PDB file of C-alpha atoms and ligand atoms in Angstrom:
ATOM      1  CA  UNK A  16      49.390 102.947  -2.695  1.00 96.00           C
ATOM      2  CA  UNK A  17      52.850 102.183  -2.989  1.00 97.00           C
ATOM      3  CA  UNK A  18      55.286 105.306  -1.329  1.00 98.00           C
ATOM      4  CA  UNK A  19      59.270 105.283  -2.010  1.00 98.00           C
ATOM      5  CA  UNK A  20      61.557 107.232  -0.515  1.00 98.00           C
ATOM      6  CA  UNK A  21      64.250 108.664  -2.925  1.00 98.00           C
ATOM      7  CA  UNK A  22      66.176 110.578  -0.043  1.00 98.00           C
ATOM      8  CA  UNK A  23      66.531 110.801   3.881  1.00 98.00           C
ATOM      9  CA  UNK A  24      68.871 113.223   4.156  1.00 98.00           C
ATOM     10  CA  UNK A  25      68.249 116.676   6.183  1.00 97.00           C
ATOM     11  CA  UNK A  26      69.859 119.708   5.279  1.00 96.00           C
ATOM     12  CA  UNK A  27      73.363 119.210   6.913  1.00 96.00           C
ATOM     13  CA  UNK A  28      76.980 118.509   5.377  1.00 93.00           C
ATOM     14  CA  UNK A  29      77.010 115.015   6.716  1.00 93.00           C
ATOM     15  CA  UNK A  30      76.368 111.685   4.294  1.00 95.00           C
ATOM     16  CA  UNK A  31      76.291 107.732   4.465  1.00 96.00           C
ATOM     17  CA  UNK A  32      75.158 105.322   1.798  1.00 97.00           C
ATOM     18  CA  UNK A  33      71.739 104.646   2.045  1.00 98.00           C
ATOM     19  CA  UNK A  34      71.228 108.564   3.408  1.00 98.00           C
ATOM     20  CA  UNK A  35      73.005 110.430   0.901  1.00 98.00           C
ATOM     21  CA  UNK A  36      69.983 112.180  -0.979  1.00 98.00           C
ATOM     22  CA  UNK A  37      67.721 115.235  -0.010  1.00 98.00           C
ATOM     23  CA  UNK A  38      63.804 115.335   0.592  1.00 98.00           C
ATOM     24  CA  UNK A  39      61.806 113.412  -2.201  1.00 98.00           C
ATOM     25  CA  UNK A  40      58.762 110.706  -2.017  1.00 98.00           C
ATOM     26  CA  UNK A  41      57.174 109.258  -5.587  1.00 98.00           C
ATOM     27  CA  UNK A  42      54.176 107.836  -5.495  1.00 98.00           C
ATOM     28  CA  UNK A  43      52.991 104.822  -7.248  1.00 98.00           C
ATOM     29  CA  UNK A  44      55.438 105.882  -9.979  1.00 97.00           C
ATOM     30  CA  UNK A  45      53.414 108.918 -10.684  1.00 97.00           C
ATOM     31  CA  UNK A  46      53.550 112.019  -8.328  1.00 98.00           C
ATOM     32  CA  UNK A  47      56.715 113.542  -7.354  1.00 98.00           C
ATOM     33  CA  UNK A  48      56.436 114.841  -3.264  1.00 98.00           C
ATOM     34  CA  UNK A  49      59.650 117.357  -3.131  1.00 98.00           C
ATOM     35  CA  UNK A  50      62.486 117.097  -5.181  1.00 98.00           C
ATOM     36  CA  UNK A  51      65.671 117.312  -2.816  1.00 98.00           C
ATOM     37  CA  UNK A  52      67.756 116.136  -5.561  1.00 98.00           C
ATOM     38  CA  UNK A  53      67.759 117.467  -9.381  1.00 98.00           C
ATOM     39  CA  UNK A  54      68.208 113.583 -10.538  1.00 98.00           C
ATOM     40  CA  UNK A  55      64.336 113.167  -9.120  1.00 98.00           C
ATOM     41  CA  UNK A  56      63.483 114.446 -12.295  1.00 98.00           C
ATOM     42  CA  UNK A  57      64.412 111.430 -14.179  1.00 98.00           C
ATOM     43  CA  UNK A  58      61.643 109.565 -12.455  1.00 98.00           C
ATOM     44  CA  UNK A  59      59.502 111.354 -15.285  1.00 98.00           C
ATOM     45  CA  UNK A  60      56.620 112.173 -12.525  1.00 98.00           C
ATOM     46  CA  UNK A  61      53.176 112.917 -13.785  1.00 97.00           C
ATOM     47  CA  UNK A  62      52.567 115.971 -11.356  1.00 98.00           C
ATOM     48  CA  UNK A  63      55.017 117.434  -8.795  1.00 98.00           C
ATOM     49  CA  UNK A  64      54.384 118.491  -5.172  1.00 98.00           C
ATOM     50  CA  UNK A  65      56.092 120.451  -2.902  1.00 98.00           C
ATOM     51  CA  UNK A  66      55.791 120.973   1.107  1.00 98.00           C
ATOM     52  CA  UNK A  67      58.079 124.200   1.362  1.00 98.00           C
ATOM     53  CA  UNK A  68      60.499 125.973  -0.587  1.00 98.00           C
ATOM     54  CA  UNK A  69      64.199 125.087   1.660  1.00 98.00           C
ATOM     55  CA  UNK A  70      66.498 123.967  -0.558  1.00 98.00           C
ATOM     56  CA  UNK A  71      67.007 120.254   0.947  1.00 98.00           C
ATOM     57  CA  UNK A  72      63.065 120.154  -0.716  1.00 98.00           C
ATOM     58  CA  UNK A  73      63.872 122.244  -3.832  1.00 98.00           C
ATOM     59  CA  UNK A  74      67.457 121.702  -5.338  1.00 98.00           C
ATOM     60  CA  UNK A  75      66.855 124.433  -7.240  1.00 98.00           C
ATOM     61  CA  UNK A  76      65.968 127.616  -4.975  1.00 98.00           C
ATOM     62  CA  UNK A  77      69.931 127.892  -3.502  1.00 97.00           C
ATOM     63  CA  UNK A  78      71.155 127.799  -7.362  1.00 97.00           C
ATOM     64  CA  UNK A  79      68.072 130.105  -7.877  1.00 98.00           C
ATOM     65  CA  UNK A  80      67.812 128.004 -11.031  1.00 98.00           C
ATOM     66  CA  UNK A  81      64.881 128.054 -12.914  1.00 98.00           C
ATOM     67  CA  UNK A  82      62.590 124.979 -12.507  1.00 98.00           C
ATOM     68  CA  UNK A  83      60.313 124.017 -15.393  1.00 98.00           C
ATOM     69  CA  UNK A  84      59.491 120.316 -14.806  1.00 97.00           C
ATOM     70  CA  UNK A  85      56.986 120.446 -17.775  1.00 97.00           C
ATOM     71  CA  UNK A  86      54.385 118.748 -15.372  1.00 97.00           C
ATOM     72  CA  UNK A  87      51.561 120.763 -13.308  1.00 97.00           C
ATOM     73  CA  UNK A  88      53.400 121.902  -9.992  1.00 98.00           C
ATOM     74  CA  UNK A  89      51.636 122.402  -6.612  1.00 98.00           C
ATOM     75  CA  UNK A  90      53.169 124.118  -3.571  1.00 98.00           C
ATOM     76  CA  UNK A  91      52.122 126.154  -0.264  1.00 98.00           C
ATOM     77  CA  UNK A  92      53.073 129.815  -2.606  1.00 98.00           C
ATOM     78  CA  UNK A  93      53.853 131.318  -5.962  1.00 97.00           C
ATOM     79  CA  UNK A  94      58.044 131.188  -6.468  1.00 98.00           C
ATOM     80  CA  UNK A  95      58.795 133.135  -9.934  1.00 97.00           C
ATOM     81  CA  UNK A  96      61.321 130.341 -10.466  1.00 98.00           C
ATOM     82  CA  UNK A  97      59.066 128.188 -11.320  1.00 98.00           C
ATOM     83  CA  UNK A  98      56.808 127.481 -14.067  1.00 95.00           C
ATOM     84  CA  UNK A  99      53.369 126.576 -13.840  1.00 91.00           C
ATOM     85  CA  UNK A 100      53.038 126.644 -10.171  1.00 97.00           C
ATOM     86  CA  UNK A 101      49.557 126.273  -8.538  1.00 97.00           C
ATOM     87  CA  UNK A 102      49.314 127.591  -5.568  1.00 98.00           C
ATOM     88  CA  UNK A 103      47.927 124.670  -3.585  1.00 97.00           C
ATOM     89  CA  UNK A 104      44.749 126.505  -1.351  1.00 91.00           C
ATOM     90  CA  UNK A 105      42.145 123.687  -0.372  1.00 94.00           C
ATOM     91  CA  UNK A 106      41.797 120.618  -1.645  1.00 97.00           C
ATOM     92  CA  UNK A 107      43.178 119.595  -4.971  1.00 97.00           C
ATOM     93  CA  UNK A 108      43.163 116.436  -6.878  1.00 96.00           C
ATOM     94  CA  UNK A 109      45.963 115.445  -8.773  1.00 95.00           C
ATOM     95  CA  UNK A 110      45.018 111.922 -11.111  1.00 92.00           C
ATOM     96  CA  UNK A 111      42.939 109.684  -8.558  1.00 93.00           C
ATOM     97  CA  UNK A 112      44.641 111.384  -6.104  1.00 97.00           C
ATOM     98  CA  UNK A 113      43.114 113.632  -3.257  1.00 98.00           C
ATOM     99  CA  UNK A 114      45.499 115.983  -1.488  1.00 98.00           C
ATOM    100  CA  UNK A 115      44.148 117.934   1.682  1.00 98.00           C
ATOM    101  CA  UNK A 116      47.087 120.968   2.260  1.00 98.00           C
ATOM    102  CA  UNK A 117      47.240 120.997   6.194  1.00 98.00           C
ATOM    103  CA  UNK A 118      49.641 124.238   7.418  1.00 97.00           C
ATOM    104  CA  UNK A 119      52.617 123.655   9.638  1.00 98.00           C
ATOM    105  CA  UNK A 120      54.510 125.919  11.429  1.00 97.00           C
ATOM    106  CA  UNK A 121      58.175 125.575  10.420  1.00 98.00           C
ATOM    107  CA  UNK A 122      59.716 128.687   8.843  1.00 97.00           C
ATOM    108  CA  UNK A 123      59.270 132.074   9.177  1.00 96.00           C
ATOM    109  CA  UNK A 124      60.509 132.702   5.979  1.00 96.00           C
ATOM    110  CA  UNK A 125      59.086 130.203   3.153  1.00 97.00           C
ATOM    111  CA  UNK A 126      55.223 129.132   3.762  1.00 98.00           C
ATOM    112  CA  UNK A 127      54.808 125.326   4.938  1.00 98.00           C
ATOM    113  CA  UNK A 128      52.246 122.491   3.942  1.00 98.00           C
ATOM    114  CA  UNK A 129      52.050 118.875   5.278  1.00 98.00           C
ATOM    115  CA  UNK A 130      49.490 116.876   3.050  1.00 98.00           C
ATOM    116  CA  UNK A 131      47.171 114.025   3.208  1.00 98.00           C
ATOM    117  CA  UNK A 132      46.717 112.108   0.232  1.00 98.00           C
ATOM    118  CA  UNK A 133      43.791 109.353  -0.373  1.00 98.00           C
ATOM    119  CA  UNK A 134      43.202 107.257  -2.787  1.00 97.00           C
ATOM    120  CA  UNK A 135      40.336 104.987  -2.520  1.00 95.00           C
ATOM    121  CA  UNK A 136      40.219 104.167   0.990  1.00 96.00           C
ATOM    122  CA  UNK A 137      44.064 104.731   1.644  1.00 97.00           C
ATOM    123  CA  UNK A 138      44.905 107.380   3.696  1.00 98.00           C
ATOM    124  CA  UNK A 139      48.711 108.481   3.218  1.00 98.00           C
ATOM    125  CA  UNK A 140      50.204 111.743   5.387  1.00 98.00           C
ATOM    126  CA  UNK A 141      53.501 113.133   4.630  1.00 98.00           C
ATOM    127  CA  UNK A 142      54.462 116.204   7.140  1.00 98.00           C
ATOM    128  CA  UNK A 143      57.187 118.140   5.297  1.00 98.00           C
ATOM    129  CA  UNK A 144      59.429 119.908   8.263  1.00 98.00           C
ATOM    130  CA  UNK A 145      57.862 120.290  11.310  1.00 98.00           C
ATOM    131  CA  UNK A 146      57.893 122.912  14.155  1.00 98.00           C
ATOM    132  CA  UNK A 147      54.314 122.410  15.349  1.00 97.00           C
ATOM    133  CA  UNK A 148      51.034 121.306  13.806  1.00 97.00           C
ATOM    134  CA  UNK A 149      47.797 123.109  15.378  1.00 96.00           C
ATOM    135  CA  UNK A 150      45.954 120.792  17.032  1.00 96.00           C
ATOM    136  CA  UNK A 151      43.146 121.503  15.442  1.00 97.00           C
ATOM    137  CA  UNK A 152      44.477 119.856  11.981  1.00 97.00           C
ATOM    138  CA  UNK A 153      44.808 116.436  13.937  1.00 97.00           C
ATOM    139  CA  UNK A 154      41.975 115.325  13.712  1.00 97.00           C
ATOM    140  CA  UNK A 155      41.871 115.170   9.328  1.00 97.00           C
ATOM    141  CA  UNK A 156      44.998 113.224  10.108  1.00 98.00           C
ATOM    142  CA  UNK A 157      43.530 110.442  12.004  1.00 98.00           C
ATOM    143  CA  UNK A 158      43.204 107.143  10.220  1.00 97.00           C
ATOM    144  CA  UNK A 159      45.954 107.500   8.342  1.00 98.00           C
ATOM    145  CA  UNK A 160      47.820 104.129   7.527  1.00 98.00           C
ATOM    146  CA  UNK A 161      50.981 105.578   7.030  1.00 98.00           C
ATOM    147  CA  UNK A 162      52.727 109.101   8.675  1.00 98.00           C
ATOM    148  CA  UNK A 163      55.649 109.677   6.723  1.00 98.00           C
ATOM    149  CA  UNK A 164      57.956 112.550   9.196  1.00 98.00           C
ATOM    150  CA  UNK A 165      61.216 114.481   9.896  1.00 98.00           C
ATOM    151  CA  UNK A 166      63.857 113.457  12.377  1.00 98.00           C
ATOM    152  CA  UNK A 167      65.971 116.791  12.191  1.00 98.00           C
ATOM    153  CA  UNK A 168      66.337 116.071  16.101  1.00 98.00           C
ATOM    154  CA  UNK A 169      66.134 113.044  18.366  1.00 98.00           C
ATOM    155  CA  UNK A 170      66.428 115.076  21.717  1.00 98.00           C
ATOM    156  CA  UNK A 171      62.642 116.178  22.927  1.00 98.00           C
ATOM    157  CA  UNK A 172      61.390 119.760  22.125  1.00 97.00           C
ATOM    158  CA  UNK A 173      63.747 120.064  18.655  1.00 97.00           C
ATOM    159  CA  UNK A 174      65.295 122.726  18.054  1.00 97.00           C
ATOM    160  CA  UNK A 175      62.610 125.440  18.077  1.00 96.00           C
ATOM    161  CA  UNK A 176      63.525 128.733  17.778  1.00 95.00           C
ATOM    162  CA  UNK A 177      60.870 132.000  18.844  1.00 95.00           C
ATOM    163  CA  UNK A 178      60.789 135.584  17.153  1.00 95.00           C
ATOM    164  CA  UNK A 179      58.067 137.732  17.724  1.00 92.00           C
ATOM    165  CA  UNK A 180      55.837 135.454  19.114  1.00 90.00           C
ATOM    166  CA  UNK A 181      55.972 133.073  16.422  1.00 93.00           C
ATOM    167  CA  UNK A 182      58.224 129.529  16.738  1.00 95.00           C
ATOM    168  CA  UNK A 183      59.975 128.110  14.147  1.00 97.00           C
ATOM    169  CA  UNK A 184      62.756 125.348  12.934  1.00 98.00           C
ATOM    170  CA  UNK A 185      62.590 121.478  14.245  1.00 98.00           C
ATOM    171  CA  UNK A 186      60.618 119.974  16.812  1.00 98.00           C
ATOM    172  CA  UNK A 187      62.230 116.469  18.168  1.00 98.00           C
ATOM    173  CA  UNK A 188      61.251 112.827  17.281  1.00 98.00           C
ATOM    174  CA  UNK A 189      59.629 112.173  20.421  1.00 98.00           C
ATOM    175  CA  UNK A 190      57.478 114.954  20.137  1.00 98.00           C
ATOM    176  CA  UNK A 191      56.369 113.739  16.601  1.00 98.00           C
ATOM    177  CA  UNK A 192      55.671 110.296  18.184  1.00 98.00           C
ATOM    178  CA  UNK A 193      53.397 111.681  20.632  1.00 97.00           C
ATOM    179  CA  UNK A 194      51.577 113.881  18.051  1.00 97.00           C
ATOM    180  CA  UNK A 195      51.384 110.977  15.374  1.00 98.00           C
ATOM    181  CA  UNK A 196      50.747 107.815  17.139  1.00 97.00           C
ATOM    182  CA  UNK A 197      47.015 108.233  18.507  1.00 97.00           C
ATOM    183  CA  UNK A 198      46.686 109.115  14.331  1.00 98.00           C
ATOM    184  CA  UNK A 199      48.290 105.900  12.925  1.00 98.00           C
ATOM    185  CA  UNK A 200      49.714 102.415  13.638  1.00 97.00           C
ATOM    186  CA  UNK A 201      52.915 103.167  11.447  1.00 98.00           C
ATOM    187  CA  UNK A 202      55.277 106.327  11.386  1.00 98.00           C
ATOM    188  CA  UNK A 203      58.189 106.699   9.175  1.00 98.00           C
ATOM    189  CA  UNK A 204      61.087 108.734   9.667  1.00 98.00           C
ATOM    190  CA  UNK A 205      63.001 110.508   7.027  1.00 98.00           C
ATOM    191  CA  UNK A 206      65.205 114.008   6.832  1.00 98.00           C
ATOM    192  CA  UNK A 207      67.225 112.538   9.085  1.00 98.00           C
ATOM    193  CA  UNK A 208      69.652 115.379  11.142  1.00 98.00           C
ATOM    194  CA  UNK A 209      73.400 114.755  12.147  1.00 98.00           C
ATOM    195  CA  UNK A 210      72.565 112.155  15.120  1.00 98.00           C
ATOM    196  CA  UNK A 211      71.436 110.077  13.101  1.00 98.00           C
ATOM    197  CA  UNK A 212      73.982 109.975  10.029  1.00 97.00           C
ATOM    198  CA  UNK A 213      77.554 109.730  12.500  1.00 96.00           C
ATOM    199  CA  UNK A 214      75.864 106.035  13.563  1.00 97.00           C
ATOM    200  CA  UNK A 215      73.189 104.677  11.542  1.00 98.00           C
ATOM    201  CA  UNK A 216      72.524 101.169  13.236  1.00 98.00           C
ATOM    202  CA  UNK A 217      72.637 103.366  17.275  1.00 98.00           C
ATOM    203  CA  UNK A 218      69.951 105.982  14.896  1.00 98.00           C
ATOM    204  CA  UNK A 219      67.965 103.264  14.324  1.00 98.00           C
ATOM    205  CA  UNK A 220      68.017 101.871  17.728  1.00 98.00           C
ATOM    206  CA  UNK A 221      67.295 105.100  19.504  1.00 98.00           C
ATOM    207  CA  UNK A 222      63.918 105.696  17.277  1.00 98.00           C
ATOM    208  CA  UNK A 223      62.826 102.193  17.866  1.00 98.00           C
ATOM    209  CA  UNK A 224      63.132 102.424  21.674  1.00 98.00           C
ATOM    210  CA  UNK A 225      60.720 104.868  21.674  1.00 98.00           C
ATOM    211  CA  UNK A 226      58.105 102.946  20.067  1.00 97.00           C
ATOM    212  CA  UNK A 227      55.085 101.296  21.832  1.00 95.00           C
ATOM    213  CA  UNK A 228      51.745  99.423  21.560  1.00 94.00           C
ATOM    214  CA  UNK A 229      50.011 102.575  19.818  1.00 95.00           C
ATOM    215  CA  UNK A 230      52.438 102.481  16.821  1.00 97.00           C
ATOM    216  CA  UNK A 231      55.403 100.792  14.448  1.00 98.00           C
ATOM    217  CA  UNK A 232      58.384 103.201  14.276  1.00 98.00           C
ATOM    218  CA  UNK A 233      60.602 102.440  10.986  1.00 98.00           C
ATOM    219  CA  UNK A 234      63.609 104.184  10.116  1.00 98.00           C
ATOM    220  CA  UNK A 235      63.333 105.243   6.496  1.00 98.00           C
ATOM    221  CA  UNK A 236      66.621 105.017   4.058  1.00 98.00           C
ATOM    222  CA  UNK A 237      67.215 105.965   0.558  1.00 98.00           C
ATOM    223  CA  UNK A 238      65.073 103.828  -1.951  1.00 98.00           C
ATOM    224  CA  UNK A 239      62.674 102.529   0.646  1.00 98.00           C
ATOM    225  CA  UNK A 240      59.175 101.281  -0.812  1.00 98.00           C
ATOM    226  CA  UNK A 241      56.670 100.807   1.466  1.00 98.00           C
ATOM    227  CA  UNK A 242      53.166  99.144  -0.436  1.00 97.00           C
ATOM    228  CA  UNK A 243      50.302  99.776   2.253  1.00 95.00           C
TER     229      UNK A 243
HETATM  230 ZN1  LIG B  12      62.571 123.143   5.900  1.00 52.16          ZN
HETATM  231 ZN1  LIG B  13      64.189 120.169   5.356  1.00 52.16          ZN
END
């Protein structure tokens, strides 16, 4: 499988060249994973999926533009904006692709999915925006030769927020390393959060010093390809 990352960007004011561009992952040229930027589109993907509904994800829910790709669309609910949604509940297959929907807590507002993709005996999983995931969902994530993640927050614990019981928003990077790394040997960071863009190269550094034997840390940028 071959991943690239078309944007790194979180939802926040700040930009620098190389993270200028909102959520979006294609997939050997083919499927479409968010589309943080309208100009995603021009990648002509075969099928589009979509973790959650916040417009650094979905360009066009702020806009409430209508969105009518022309391709089948999967996400975690039904949005009247757009066309041909299927509302992704189990597994699906999309091509020779096999996406298992795993739910995250993020938002109380828009419904959240992380998914693991396989192909053959490649085990992809990309986790959207990420409060918490259950620990019961870890272990269809194990084996996975790639984590692709969010790194809204470098300080532990995130930002999480509580209302009625229920949490919601950000956790931090080093939480996400100690969930992820007993599931992979490589984690990739993306939706990067203010730290990150005011000094790229002390970003970098700061994810990398957390990294041990268990797993490779990389620091994802716009147009990143990883082949695995
Ligand atoms: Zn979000
Ligand atoms: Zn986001």
């Amino acid at each position: 499988m071959k991943i690239k990352i078309l944007g790194t960007r979180g939802k926040i004011e700040e930009s620098k060249p190389y993270h200028s561009k909102h959520t979006g992952y294609l997939l050997d040229n083919t499927i479409l994973v968010d589309v943080g930027e309208r100009e995603f589109l021009d990648k002509k993907p075969e099928a589009i999926v979509f973790t959650h509904f916040h417009p650094d994800h979905a360009y066009f829910v702020e806009p409430k533009e209508e969105f009518d790709p022309g391709v089948p669309v999967y996400a975690p609910e039904n949005l009247k904006l757009v066309k041909g949604l299927e509302v992704a509940e189990g597994k699906f297959k999309v091509k020779a692709y096999q996406f298992t929907p795993i739910p995250v807590i993020h938002s109380l507002k828009v419904k959240s999915l992380a998914y693991l993709i396989e192909k053959g005996d490649k085990k992809l999983f990309i986790s959207g925006d990420v409060a918490w995931i259950e620990k019961k969902y870890h272990d269809l994530i194990e084996g996975s030769d790639l984590i692709i993640t969010e790194a809204s927050f470098i300080k532990k614990g995130g930002q999480i927020r509580r209302k009625d019981n229920q949490i919601f928003g950000h956790t931090g990077v080093p939480d996400l390393v100690r969930i992820f790394k007993p599931l992979t040997d490589k984690i990739v960071f993306t939706h990067y959060g203010s730290w990150f863009i005011k000094d790229v190269p002390e970003g970098r550094k700061k994810i990398k010093s957390l990294q041990d034997d268990e797993a490779e840390l990389i620091s994802g940028y716009d147009g990143m390809e990883i082949e695995f």
